[in-house]
Tab-separated table of C-alpha atoms in Angstrom:
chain	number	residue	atom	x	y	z
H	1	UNK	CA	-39.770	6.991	-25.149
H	2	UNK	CA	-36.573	6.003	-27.193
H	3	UNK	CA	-34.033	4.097	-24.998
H	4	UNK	CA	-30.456	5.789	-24.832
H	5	UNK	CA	-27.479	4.977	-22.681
H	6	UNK	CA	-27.437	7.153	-19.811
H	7	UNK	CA	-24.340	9.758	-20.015
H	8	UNK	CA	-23.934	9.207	-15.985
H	9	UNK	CA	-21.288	7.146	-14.411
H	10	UNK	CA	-22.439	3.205	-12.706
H	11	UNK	CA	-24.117	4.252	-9.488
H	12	UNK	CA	-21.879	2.508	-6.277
H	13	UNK	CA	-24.655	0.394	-5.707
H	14	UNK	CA	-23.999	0.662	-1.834
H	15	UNK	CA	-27.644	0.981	-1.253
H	16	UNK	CA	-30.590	0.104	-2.537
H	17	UNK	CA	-33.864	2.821	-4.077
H	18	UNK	CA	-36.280	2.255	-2.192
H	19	UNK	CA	-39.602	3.021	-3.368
H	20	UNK	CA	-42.879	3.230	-1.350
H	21	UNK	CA	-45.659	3.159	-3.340
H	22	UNK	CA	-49.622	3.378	-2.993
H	23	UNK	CA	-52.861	4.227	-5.035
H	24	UNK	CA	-54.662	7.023	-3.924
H	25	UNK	CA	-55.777	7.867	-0.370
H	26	UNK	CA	-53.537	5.378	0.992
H	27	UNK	CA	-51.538	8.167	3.153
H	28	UNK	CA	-48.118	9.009	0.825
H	29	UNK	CA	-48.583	12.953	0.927
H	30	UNK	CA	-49.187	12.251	4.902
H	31	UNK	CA	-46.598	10.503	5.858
H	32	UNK	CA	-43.523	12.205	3.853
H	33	UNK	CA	-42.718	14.934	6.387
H	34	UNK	CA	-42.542	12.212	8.952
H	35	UNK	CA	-40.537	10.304	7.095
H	36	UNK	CA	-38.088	13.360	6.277
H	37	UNK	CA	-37.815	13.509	10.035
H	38	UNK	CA	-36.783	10.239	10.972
H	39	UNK	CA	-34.252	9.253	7.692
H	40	UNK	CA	-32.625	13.011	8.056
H	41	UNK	CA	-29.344	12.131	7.217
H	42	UNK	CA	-29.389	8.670	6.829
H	43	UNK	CA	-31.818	8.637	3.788
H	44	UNK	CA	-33.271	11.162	1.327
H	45	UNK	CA	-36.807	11.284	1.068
H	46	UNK	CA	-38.792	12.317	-2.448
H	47	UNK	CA	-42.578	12.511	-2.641
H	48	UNK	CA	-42.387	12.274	-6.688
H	49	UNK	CA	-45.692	14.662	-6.977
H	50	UNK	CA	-43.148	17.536	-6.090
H	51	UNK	CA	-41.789	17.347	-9.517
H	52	UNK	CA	-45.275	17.311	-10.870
H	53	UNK	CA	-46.505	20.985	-10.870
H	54	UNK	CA	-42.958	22.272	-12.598
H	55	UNK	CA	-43.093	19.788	-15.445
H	56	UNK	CA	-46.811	20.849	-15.906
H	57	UNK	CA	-45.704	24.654	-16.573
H	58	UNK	CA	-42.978	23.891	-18.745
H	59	UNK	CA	-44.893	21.984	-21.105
H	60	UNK	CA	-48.263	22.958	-20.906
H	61	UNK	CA	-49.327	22.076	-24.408
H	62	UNK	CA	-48.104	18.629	-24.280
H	63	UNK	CA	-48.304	17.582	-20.935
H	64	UNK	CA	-46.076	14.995	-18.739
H	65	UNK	CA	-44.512	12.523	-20.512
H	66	UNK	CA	-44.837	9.683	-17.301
H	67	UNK	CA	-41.815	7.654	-18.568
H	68	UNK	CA	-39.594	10.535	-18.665
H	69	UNK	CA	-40.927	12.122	-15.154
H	70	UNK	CA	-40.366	8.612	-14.047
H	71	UNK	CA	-36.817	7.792	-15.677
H	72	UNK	CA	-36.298	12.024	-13.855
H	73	UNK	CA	-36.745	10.210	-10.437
H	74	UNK	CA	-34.466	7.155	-11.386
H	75	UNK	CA	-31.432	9.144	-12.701
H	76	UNK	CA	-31.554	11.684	-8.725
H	77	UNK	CA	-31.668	8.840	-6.684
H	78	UNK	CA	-28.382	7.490	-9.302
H	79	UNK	CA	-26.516	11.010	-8.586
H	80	UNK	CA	-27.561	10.755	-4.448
H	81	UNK	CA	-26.133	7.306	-4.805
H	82	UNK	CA	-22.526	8.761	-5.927
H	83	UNK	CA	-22.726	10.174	-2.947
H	84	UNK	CA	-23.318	7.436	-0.856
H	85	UNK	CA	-26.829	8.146	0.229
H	86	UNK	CA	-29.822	5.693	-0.568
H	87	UNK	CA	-33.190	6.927	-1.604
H	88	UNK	CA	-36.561	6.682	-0.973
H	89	UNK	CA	-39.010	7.851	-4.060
H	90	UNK	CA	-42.795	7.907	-2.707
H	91	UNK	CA	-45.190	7.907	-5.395
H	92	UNK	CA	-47.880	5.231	-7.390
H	93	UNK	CA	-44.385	3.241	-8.893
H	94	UNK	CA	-44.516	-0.366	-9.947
H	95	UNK	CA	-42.070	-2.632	-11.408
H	96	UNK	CA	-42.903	-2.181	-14.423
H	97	UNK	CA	-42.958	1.393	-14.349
H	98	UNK	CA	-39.133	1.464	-13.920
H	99	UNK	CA	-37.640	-1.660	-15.312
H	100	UNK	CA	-37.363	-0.754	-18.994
H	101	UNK	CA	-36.020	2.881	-18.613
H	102	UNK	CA	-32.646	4.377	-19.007
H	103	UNK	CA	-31.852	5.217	-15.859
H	104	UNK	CA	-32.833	1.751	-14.138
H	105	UNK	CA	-29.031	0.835	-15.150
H	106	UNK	CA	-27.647	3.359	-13.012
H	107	UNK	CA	-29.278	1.670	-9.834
H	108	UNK	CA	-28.753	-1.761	-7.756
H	109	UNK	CA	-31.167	-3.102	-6.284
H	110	UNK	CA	-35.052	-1.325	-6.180
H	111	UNK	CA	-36.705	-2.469	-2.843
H	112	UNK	CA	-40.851	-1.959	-3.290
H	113	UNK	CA	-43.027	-1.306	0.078
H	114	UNK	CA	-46.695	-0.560	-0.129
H	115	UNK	CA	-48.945	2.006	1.619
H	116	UNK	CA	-52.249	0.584	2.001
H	117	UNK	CA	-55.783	1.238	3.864
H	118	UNK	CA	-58.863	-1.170	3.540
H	119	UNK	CA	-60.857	-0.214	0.084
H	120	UNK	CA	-63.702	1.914	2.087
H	121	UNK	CA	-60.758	4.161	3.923
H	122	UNK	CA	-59.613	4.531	0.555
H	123	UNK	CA	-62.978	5.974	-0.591
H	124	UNK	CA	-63.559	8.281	2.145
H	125	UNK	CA	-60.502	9.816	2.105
H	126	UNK	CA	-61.033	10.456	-1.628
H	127	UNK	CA	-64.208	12.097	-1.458
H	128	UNK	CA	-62.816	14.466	1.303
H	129	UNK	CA	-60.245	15.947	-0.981
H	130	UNK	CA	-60.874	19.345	-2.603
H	131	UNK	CA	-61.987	19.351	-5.951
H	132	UNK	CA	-60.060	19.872	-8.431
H	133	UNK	CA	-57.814	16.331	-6.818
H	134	UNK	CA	-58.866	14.148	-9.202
H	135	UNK	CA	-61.689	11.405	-8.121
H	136	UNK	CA	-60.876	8.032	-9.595
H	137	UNK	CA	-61.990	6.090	-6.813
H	138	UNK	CA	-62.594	2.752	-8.742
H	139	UNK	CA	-59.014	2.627	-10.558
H	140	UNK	CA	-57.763	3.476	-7.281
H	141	UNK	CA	-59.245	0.946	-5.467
H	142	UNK	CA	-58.305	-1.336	-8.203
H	143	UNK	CA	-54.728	-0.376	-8.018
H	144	UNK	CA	-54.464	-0.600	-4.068
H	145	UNK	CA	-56.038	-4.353	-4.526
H	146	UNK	CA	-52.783	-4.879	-7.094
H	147	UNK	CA	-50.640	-3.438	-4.671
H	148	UNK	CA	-51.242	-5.389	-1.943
H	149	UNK	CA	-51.419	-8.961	-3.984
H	150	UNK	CA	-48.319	-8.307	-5.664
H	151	UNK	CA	-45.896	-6.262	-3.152
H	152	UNK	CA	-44.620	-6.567	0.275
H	153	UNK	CA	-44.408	-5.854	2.420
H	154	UNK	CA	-47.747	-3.297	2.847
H	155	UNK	CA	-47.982	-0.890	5.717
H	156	UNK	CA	-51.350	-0.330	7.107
H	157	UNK	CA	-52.308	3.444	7.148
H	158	UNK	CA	-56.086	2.875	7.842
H	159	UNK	CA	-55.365	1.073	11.690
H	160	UNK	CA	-52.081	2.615	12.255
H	161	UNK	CA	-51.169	6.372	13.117
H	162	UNK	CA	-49.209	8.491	10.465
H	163	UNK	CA	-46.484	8.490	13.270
H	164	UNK	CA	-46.818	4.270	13.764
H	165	UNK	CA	-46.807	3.803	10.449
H	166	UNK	CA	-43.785	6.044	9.827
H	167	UNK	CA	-41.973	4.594	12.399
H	168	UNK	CA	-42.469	0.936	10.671
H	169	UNK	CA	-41.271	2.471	7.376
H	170	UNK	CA	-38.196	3.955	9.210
H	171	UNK	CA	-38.021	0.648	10.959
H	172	UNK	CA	-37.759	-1.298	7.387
H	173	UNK	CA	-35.377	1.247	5.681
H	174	UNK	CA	-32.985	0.983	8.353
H	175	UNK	CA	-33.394	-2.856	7.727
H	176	UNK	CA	-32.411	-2.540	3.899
H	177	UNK	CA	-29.526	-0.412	4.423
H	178	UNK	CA	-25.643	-2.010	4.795
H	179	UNK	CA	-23.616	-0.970	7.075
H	180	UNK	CA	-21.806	1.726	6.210
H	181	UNK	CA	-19.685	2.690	9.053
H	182	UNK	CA	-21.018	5.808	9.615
């Protein structure tokens, strides 16, 4: 993807994205509507897959382009940020995903937190899905060992209800946030 400025203004920087992450199985579809529930208002909550099927549909010869669905995500949370709201992007981001593209410049701070279950969890849950979900058990268990040696902190979806564990997430995004006198 060529780099180009980005045509929107400096984000405020008042809060950080925050992006929880996970490979596959780990619980992100699950745990978005809880999460939706508890940030109402104080946090807006994406699960990047929603943007998924639409880009699909208009392109269906070429495909996604993965930097520029990704760069997408960066350059909403920028605009919520004009507004003063922080947001939370859940979805298999890394670093390195998000460094290098346009719209990282529009954004402070990028806080990473990891959904994780132990590697057989992982598996099961996989196999359950229907299917035409796609089955790459070994990258994904792969990627949630990477995950969970490289970013932190990692909630535990395997030991921990959906509700627990979106309760620790809500816990930790009300721990990133300033105060903002609301």
């Amino acid at each position: 993807m060529p780099v180009r400025r980005s045509t929107l203004p400096v984000a405020e920087r008042r809060y950080p994205l925050v992006v929880l992450t996970g490979a596959s199985g780990a619980g992100k579809s699950t745990i978005v509507p809880l999460l939706i529930e508890r940030l109402a208002g104080t946090c807006v909550v994406f699960d990047v897959d929603w943007l998924i099927d639409p880009l699909r549909e208009a392109s269906p010869d070429r495909g996604i382009e993965w930097g520029a669905f990704r760069d997408t995500w960066l350059h909403v949370a920028a605009g919520l940020a004009q507004n003063r709201m922080p947001t939370m992007l859940v979805g298999p981001f890394i670093p390195e995903h998000l460094e290098t593209l346009p719209g990282r410049e529009l954004l402070g701070e990028i806080a990473y937190g990891v959904l994780d279950c132990a590697d057989d969890v992982r598996r099961t849950r996989i196999e359950a899905r229907p299917s035409w979900r796609l089955r790459d058990i070994d990258e994904q268990v792969a990627f949630g060992a990477w995950l969970r040696t490289n970013l932190t902190p990692v909630f535990d979806t395997d030991t921990a209800t959906p509700m627990a564990t979106a309760d620790a997430v809500a816990g930790w995004i009300q721990e990133l946030q300033p105060e903002t006198g609301r």
